[in-house]
Every structure is written in C-alpha cells, then in structure tokens.
mmCIF file of C-alpha atoms in Angstrom:
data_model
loop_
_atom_site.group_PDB
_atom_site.id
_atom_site.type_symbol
_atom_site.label_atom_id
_atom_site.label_comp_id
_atom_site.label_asym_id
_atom_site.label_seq_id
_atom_site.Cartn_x
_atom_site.Cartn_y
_atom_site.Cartn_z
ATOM 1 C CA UNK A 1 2.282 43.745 14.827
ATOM 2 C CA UNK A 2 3.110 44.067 11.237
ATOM 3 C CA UNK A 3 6.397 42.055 10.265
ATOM 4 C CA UNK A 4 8.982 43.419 8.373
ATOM 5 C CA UNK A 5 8.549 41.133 5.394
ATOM 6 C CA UNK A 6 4.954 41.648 5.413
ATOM 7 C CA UNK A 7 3.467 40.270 2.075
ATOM 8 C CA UNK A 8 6.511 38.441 0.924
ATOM 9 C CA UNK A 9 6.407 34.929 0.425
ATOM 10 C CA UNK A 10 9.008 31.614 1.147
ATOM 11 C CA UNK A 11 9.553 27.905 0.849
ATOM 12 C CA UNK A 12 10.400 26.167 4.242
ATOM 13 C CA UNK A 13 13.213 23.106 4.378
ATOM 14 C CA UNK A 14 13.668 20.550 6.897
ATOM 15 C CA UNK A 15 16.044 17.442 6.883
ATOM 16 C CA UNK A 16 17.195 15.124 9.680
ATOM 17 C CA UNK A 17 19.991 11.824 8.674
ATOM 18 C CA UNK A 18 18.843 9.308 10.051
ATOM 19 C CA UNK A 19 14.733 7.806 9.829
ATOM 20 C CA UNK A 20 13.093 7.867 12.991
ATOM 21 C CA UNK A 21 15.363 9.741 14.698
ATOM 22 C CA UNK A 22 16.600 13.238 15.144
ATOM 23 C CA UNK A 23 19.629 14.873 13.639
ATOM 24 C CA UNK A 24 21.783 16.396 16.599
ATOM 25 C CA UNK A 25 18.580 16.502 18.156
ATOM 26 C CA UNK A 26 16.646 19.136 15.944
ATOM 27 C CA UNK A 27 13.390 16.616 14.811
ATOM 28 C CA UNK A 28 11.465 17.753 11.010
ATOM 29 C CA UNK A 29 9.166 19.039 12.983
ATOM 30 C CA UNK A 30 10.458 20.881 15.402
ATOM 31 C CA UNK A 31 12.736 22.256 12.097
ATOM 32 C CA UNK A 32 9.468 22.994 10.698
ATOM 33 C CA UNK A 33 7.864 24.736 14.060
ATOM 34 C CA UNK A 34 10.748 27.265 14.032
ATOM 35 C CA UNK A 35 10.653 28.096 10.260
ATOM 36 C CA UNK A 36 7.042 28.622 10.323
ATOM 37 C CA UNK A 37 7.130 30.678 13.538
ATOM 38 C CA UNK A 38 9.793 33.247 11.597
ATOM 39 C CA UNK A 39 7.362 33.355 8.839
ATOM 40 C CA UNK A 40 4.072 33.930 10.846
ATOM 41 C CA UNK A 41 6.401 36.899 12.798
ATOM 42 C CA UNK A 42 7.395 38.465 9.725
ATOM 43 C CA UNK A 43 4.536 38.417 7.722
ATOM 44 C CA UNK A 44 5.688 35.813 5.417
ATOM 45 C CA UNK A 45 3.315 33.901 3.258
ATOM 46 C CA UNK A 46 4.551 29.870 3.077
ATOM 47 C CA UNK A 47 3.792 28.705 -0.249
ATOM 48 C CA UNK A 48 6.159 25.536 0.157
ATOM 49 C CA UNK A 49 7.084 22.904 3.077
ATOM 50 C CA UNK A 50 9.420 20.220 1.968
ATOM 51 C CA UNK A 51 11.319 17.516 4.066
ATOM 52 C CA UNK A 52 14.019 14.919 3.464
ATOM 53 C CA UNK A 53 13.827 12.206 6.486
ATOM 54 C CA UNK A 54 17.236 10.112 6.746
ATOM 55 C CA UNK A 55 18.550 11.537 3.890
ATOM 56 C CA UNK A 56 22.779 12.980 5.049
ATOM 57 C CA UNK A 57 23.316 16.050 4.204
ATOM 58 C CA UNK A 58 26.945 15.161 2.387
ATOM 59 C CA UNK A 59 24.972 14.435 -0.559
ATOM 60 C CA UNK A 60 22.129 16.606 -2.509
ATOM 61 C CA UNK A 61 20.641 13.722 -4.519
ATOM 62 C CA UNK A 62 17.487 13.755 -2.134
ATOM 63 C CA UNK A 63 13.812 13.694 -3.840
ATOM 64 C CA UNK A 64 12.143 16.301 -1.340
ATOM 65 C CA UNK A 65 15.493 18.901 -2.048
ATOM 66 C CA UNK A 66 14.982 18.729 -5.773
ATOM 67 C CA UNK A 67 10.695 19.397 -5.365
ATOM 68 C CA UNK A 68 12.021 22.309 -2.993
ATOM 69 C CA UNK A 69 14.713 23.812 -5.730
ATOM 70 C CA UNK A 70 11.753 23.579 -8.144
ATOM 71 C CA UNK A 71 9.153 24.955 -6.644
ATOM 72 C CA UNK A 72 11.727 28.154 -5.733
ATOM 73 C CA UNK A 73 12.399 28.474 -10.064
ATOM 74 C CA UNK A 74 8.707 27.934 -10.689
ATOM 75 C CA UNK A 75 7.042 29.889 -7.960
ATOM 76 C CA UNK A 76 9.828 32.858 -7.485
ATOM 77 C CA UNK A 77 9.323 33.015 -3.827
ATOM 78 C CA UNK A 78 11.522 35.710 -1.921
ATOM 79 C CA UNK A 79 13.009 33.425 0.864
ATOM 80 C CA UNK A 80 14.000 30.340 1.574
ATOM 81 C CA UNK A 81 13.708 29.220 5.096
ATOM 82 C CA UNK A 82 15.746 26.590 6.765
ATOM 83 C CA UNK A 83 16.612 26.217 10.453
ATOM 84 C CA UNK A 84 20.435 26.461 10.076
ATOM 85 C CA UNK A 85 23.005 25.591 7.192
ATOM 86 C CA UNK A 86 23.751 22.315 7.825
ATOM 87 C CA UNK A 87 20.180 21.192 6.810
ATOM 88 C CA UNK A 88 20.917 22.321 3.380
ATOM 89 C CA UNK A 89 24.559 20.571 3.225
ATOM 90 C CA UNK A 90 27.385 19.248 5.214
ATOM 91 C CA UNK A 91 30.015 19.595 2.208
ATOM 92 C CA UNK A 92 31.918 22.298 3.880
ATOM 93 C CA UNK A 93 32.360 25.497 3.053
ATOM 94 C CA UNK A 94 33.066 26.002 -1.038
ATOM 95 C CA UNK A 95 29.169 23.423 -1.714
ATOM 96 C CA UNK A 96 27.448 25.724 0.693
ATOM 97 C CA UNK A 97 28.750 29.256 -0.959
ATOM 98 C CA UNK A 98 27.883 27.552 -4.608
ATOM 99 C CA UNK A 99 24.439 26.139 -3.417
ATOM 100 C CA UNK A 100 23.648 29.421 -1.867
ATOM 101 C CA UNK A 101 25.153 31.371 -5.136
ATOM 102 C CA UNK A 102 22.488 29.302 -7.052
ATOM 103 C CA UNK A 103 19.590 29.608 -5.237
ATOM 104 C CA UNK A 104 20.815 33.816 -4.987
ATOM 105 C CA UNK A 105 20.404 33.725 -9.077
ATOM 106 C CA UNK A 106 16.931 33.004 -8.476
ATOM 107 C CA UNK A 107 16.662 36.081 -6.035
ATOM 108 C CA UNK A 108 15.451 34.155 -3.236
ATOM 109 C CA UNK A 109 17.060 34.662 0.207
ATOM 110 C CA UNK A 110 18.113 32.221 2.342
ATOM 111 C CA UNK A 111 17.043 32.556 6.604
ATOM 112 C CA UNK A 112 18.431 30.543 9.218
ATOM 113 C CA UNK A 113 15.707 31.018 12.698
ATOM 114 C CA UNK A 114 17.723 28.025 14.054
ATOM 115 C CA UNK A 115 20.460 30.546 14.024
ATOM 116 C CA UNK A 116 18.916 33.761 15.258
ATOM 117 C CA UNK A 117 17.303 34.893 12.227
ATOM 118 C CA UNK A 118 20.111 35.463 10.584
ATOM 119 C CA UNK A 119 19.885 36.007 6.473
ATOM 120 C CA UNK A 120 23.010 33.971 3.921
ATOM 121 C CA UNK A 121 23.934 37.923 2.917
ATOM 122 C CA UNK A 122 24.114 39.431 5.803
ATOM 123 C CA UNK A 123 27.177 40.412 7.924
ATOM 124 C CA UNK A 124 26.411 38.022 10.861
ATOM 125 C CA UNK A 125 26.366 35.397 8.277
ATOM 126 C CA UNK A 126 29.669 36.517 6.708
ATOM 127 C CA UNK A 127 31.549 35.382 9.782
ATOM 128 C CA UNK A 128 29.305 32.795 11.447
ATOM 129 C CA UNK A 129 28.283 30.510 8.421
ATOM 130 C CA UNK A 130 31.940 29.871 7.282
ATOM 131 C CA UNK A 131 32.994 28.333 10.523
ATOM 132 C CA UNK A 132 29.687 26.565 11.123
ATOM 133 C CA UNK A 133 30.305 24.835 7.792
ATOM 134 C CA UNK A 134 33.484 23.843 7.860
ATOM 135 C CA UNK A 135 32.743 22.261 11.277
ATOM 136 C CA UNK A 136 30.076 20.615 9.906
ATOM 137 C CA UNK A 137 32.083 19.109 7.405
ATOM 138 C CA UNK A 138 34.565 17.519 9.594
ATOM 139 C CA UNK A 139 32.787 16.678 12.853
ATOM 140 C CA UNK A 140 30.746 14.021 9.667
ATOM 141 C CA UNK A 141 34.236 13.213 8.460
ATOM 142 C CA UNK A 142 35.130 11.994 12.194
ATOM 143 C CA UNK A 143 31.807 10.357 12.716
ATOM 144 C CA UNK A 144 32.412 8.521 9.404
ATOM 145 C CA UNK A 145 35.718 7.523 10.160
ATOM 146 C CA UNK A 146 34.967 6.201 13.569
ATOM 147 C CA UNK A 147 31.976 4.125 12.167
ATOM 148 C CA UNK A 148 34.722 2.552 9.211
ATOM 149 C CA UNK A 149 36.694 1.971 12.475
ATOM 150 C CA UNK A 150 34.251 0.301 14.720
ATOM 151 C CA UNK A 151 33.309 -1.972 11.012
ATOM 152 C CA UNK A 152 36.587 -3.224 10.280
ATOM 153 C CA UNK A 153 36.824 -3.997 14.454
ATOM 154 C CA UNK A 154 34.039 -5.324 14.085
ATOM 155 C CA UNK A 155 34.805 -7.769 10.971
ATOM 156 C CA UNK A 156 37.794 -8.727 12.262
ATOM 157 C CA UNK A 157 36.609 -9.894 15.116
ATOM 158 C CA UNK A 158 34.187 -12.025 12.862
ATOM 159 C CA UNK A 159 30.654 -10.368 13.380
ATOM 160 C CA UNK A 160 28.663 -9.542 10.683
ATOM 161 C CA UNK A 161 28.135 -6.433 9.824
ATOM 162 C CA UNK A 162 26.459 -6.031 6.373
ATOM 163 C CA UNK A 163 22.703 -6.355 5.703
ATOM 164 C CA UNK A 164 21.430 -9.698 5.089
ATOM 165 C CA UNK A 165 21.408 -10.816 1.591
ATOM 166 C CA UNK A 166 18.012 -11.351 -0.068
ATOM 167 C CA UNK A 167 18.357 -14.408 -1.860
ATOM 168 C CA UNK A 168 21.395 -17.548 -1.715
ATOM 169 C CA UNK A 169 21.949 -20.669 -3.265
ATOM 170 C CA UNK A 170 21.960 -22.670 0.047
ATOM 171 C CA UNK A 171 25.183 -24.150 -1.739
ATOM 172 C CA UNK A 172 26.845 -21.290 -0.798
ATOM 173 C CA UNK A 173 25.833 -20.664 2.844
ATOM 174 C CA UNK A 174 28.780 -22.173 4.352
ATOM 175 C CA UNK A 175 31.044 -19.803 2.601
ATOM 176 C CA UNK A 176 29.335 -16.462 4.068
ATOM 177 C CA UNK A 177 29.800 -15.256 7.204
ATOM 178 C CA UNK A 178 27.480 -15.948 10.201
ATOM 179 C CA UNK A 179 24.359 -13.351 9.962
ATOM 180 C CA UNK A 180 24.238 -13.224 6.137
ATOM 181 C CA UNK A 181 21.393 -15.258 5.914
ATOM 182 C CA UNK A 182 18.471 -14.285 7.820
ATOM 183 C CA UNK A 183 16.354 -17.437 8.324
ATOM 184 C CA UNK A 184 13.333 -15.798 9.574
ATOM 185 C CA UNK A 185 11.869 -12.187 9.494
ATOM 186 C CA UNK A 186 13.343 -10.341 11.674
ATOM 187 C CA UNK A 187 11.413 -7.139 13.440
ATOM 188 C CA UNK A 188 12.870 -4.256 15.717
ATOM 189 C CA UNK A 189 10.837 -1.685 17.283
ATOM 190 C CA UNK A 190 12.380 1.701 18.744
ATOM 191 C CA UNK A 191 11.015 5.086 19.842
ATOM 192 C CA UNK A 192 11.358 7.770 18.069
ATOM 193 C CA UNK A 193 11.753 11.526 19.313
ATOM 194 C CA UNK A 194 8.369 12.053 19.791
ATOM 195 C CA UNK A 195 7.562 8.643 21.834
ATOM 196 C CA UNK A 196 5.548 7.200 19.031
ATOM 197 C CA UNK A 197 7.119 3.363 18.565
ATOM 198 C CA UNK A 198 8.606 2.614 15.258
ATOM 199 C CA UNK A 199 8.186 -0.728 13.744
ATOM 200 C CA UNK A 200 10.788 -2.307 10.975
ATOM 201 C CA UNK A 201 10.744 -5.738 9.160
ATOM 202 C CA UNK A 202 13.581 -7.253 7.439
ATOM 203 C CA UNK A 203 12.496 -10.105 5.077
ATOM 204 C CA UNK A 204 14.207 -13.602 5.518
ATOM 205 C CA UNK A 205 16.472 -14.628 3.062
ATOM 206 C CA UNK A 206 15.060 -16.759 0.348
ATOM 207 C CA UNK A 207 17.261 -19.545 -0.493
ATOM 208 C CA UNK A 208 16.758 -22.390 -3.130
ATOM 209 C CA UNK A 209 19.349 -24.835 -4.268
ATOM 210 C CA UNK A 210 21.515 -24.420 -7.464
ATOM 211 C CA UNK A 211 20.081 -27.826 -8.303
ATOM 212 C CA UNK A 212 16.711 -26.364 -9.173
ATOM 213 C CA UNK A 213 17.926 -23.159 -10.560
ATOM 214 C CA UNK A 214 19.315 -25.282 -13.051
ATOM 215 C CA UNK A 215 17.111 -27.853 -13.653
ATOM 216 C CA UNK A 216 14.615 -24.914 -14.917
ATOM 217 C CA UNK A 217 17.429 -22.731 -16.432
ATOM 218 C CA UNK A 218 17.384 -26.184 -18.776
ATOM 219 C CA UNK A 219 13.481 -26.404 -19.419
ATOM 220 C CA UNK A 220 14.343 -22.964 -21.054
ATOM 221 C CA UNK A 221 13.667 -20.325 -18.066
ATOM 222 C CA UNK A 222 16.200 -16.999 -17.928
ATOM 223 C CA UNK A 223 16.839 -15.406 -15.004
ATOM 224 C CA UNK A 224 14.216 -12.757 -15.318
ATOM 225 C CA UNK A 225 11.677 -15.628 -15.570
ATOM 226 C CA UNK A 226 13.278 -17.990 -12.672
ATOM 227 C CA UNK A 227 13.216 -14.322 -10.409
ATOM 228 C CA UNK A 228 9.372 -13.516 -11.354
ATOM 229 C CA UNK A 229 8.450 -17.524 -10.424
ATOM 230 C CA UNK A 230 10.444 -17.062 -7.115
ATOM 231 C CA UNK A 231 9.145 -13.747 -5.983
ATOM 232 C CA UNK A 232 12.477 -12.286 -6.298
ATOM 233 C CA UNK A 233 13.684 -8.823 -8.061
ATOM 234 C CA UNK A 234 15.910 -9.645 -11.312
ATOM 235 C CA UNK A 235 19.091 -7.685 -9.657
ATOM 236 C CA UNK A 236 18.989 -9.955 -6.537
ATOM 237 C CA UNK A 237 18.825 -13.436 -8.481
ATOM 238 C CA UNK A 238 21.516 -11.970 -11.039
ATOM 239 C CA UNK A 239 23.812 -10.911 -8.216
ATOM 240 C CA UNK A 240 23.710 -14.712 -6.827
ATOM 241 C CA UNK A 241 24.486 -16.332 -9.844
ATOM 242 C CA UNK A 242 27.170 -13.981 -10.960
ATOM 243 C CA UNK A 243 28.727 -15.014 -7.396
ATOM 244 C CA UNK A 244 27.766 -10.982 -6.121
ATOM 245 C CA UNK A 245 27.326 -11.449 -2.560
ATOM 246 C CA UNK A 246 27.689 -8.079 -1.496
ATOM 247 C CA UNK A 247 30.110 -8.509 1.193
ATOM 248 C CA UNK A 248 33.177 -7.811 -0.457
ATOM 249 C CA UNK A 249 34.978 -6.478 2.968
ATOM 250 C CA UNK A 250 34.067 -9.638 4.303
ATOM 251 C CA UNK A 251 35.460 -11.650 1.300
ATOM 252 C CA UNK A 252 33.171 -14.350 0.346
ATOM 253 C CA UNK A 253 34.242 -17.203 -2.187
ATOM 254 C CA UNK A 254 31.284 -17.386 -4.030
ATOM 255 C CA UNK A 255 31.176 -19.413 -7.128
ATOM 256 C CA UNK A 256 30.452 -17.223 -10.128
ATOM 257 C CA UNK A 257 27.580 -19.397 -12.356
ATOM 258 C CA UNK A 258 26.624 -16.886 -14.884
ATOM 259 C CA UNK A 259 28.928 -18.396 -17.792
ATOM 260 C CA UNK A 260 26.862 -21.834 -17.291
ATOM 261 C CA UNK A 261 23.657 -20.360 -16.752
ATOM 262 C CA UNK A 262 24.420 -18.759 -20.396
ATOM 263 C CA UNK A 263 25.738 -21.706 -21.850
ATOM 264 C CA UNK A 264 22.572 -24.080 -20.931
ATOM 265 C CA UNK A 265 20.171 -21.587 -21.210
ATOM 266 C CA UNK A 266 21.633 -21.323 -25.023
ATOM 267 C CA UNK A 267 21.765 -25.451 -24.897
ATOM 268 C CA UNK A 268 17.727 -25.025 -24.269
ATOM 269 C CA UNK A 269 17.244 -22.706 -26.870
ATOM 270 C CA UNK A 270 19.054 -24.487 -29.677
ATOM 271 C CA UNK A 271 17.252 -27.576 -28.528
ATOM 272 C CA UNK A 272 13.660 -25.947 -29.009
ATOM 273 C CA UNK A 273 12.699 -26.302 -25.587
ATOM 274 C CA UNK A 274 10.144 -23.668 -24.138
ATOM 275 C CA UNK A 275 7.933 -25.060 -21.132
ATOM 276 C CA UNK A 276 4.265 -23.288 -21.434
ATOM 277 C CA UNK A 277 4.567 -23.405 -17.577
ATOM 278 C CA UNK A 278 6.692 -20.421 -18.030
ATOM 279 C CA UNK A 279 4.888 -18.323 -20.135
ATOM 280 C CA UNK A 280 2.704 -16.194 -17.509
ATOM 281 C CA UNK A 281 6.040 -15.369 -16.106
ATOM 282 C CA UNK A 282 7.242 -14.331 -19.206
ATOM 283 C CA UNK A 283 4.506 -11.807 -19.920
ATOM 284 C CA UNK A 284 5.037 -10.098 -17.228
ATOM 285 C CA UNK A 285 8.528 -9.837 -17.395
ATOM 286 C CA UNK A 286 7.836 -8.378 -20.955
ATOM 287 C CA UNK A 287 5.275 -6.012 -19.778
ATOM 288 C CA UNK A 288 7.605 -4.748 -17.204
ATOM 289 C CA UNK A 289 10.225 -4.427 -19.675
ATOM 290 C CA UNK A 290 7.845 -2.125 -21.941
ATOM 291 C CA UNK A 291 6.769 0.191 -19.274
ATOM 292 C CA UNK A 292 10.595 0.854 -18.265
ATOM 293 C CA UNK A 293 11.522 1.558 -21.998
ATOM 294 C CA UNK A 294 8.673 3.593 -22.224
ATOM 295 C CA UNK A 295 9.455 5.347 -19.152
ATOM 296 C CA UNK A 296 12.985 5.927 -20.413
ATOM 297 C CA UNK A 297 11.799 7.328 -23.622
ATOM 298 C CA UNK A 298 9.438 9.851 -21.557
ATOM 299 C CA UNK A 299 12.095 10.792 -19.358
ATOM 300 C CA UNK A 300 14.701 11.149 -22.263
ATOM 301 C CA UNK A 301 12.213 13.762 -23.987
ATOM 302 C CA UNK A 302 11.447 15.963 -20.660
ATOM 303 C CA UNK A 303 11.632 19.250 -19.958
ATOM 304 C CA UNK A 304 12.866 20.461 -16.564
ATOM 305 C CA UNK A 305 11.062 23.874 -14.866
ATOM 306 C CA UNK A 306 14.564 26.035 -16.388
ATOM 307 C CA UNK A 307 13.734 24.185 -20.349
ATOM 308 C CA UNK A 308 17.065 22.406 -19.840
ATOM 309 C CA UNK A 309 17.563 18.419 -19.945
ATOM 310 C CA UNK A 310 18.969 15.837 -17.943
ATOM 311 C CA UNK A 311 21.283 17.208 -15.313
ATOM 312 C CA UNK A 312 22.228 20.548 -15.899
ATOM 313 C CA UNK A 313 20.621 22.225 -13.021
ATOM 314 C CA UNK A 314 20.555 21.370 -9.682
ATOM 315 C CA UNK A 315 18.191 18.681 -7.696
ATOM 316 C CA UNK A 316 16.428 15.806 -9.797
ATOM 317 C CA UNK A 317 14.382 16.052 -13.041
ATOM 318 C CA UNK A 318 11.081 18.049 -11.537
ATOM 319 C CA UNK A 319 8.053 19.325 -13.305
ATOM 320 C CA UNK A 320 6.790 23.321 -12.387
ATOM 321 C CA UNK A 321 4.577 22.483 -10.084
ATOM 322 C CA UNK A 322 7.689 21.271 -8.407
ATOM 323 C CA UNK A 323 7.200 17.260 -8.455
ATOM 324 C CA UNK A 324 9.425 15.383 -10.340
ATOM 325 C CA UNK A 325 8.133 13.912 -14.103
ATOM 326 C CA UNK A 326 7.217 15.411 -17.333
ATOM 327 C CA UNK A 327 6.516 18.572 -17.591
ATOM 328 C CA UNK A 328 2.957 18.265 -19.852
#
C-alpha cells in the first residue's frame, strides 16, 4: 500500500539520559525501530539517523542534536521524526514551542509514532504536547531534587559521594573525605536493556608527594611539563596545586600552592636553570599548544551550514554535510 507521504523524505532522532540504560524504558533502538517503521508505512525516504546516548534532555548542547539540526538546513528534508517530545527536550513548554518554531522555519515537520503518529501542527498535538511537556519538565525537576536530597543525606552522613579525584598530593589525603582517592582501578559491570554486559573502568588516583613536585618545579619544570612527565592532563595537576579538589560540598582544606609554585619556578628561571631531562616533555607540550591555537584560529574563521558564526543558530558549529568542523 502506498503511504500517504509517499516520496517525501525525513531525519530520524533518538536520545535516552543515561549510557547503558534506557530512558523511562524507551531504548535508542527501540526509538529508532518505531521511527523507521512510520517512515517505511508512509513512504518516507530516511536520509538521516542521529542519536544522543546519556545525554538529558534539559540541555541541547549534545553533539549528535547539532549533526541532526544540520543535516535538516543542509538537506531540506520534509519531516523530522522522533518518538515523542521529550526526546527533543525536557525544558517545558515555552523551549519546546521555540525549538519546534525553529525547526518549522526550515519547513520540516515534526512526527511523534511514540505518540500515535501524531504531527507538532496538528490539532491532537495542540492539546496533548502542552501537557506532556510541562510534565516532563517537572517530573525531572522532582527527580533532580530528590537526587540533591539523597546527596546532601548522603554527605552528611559522611559517605562520599563525588567522583574520585585523578591526581593528589598524598600530603593532602588526610584532609579529603574517605573514597576520594581511589587506590586501585576500580571496574563495574551491569546489563544493559538488551542483556549485553557493560564494562566500566575508573582509573586509580595518581598521587605523588609535594616534595617531588617541588624538587622539579626547582630544576626549572612548569606544570605543563611536571603533568606530561607524570602522565597527567595539565587541568588535573593545576587543580591540585591551586588546592581545587573538586569537592566543594564536601569542604576540603586543601592548601592552595600555586603562589609558590610561581615564585620558585621564577627563582629557577632567574637562576638559569633548565634540566635537558625536560626537554622531550617540553616539545610536546609546545606541539600541543600549536595544534590548539591552530585549531582555534580554524574554528574562529568557520562558516556554519546558515553562513553565520559562532553561536547564532542552534546546535554546535557543524559543516553541510552535517558533522561538525569547517565548512571547506
């Protein structure tokens, strides 16, 4: 039987919260099943499939979104096919209507199979989608609220409930709380909807004294340099010094070091002392440093699929063939 939409063409969304699990129990793909069985019964070419996995939909900063927005500028298909609204936000009411308004500029429809079929203009909509939305909205609001509940409960009672930090001066382990430090990797397997097992590693902590730190923060090593010879990102190292420990809620005295680290790695300087034993390091600090400037300068100079710059359309900097990057 010929479908209704015969010869038209759409771009099919998914999105579930949380990684390896589904979102109220609607998985990507069986989000994806029911989009593309609307499509196959009304004719409906798919020239797009795009999925955000454990991305919330309070936000629309979400890579696979902004390819999908893209693709529907570049590619001008007629629909836009999502399982219900709530895959597309959770703001509420006003960010769906706007969202929906945008996407409308572009002429492209928006379907909802997870919700009978029914199409963002028509009357069904008019009266269903506002009070699906605005549920939504605050059945996330409770669930956040209960979780900043069942935290605070939680720290109070002294548990820890933040991730573990990546790198401490063992110095300061006696002032964090118990769990901060993870002393050895730690790995946790669970099932996801489909059966398959899901494996995750968290890295120990790496932890070296403030003795040391120092002791090569005088032979003339920064922090980039110190981070690169410890296997450690720049932020992470920085954070520790500067007495960062990420656990504000759980108020850790941390000693902030960054004025002395600047004041003896200036010592060093003034004294002419460079150890060669740092110099790899160094060159690939200063590589990495010229492929993020000229990163910067290539993303500072691209044009996004509607010729505007930087952020004033919606989803991330994309190219036309919807990925994100220059547009050659």
């Amino acid at each position: 039987m010929t479908g209704l939409n015969e010869g038209k063409r759409a771009v099919i969304y998914a999105r579930v919260s949380t990684k390896g699990q589904a979102d109220s129990g609607v998985s990507i793909e069986t989000q994806l099943k029911v989009c593309r069985q609307w499509c196959q019964a009304e004719g409906v070419e798919v020239v797009g499939e795009f999925h955000d996995d454990g991305i919330s939909g309070t936000t629309t900063n979400r890579d696979e979104f902004a390819a999908m927005i893209a693709t529907i500028i570049s590619q001008d298909p007629d629909f836009l096919v999502v399982y219900d609204t709530s895959r597309i936000t959770r703001e509420g009411n006003d960010k769906y209507n706007k969202l929906v308004q945008a996407l409308e500029g572009f002429k492209c429809g928006v379907v909802y199979p997870g919700m009978g079929g029914i199409t963002a203009d028509s009357q069904a909509a008019r009266f269903v989608v506002p009070f699906k939305t605005t549920t939504d909205s605050i059945l996330v609001k409770e669930s956040t609220s209960k979780t900043r509940e069942s935290v605070n409960r939680l720290i109070e009672e002294g548990v820890h409930v933040s991730r573990s930090a990546g790198f401490v001066f063992e110095e300061d382990i006696p002032l964090m709380p118990k769990g901060r430090v993870l002393l050895e990797d730690r790995v946790r397997e669970k099932k996801d909807p489909d059966g398959a097992v899901v494996r995750t590693v968290t890295k120990a902590t790496v932890i070296a004294s403030e003795k040391d730190f120092f002791a090569l923060v005088d032979r003339g090593a920064s922090i980039e340099v110190i981070a690169e010879m410890w296997g450690l990102g720049r932020h992470c190292l920085t954070d520790a010094v500067k007495g960062k420990s990420r656990c504000v809620r759980e108020k850790c005295p941390i000693p902030d070091r960054y004025p002395e680290y600047v004041r003896r790695l200036k010592a060093a300087k003034d004294a002419g002392i460079c150890d060669p034993v740092f110099e790899p390091y160094r060159k690939t600090v200063r590589a990495r440093a010229s492929k993020e400037r000229a990163q910067c300068r290539a993303k500072a100079t691209e044009r996004r699929a509607d010729g505007n710059k930087g952020s004033e359309s919606l989803g991330k900097a994309v190219g036309d063939d919807g990925k994100k990057g220059v547009v050659q």
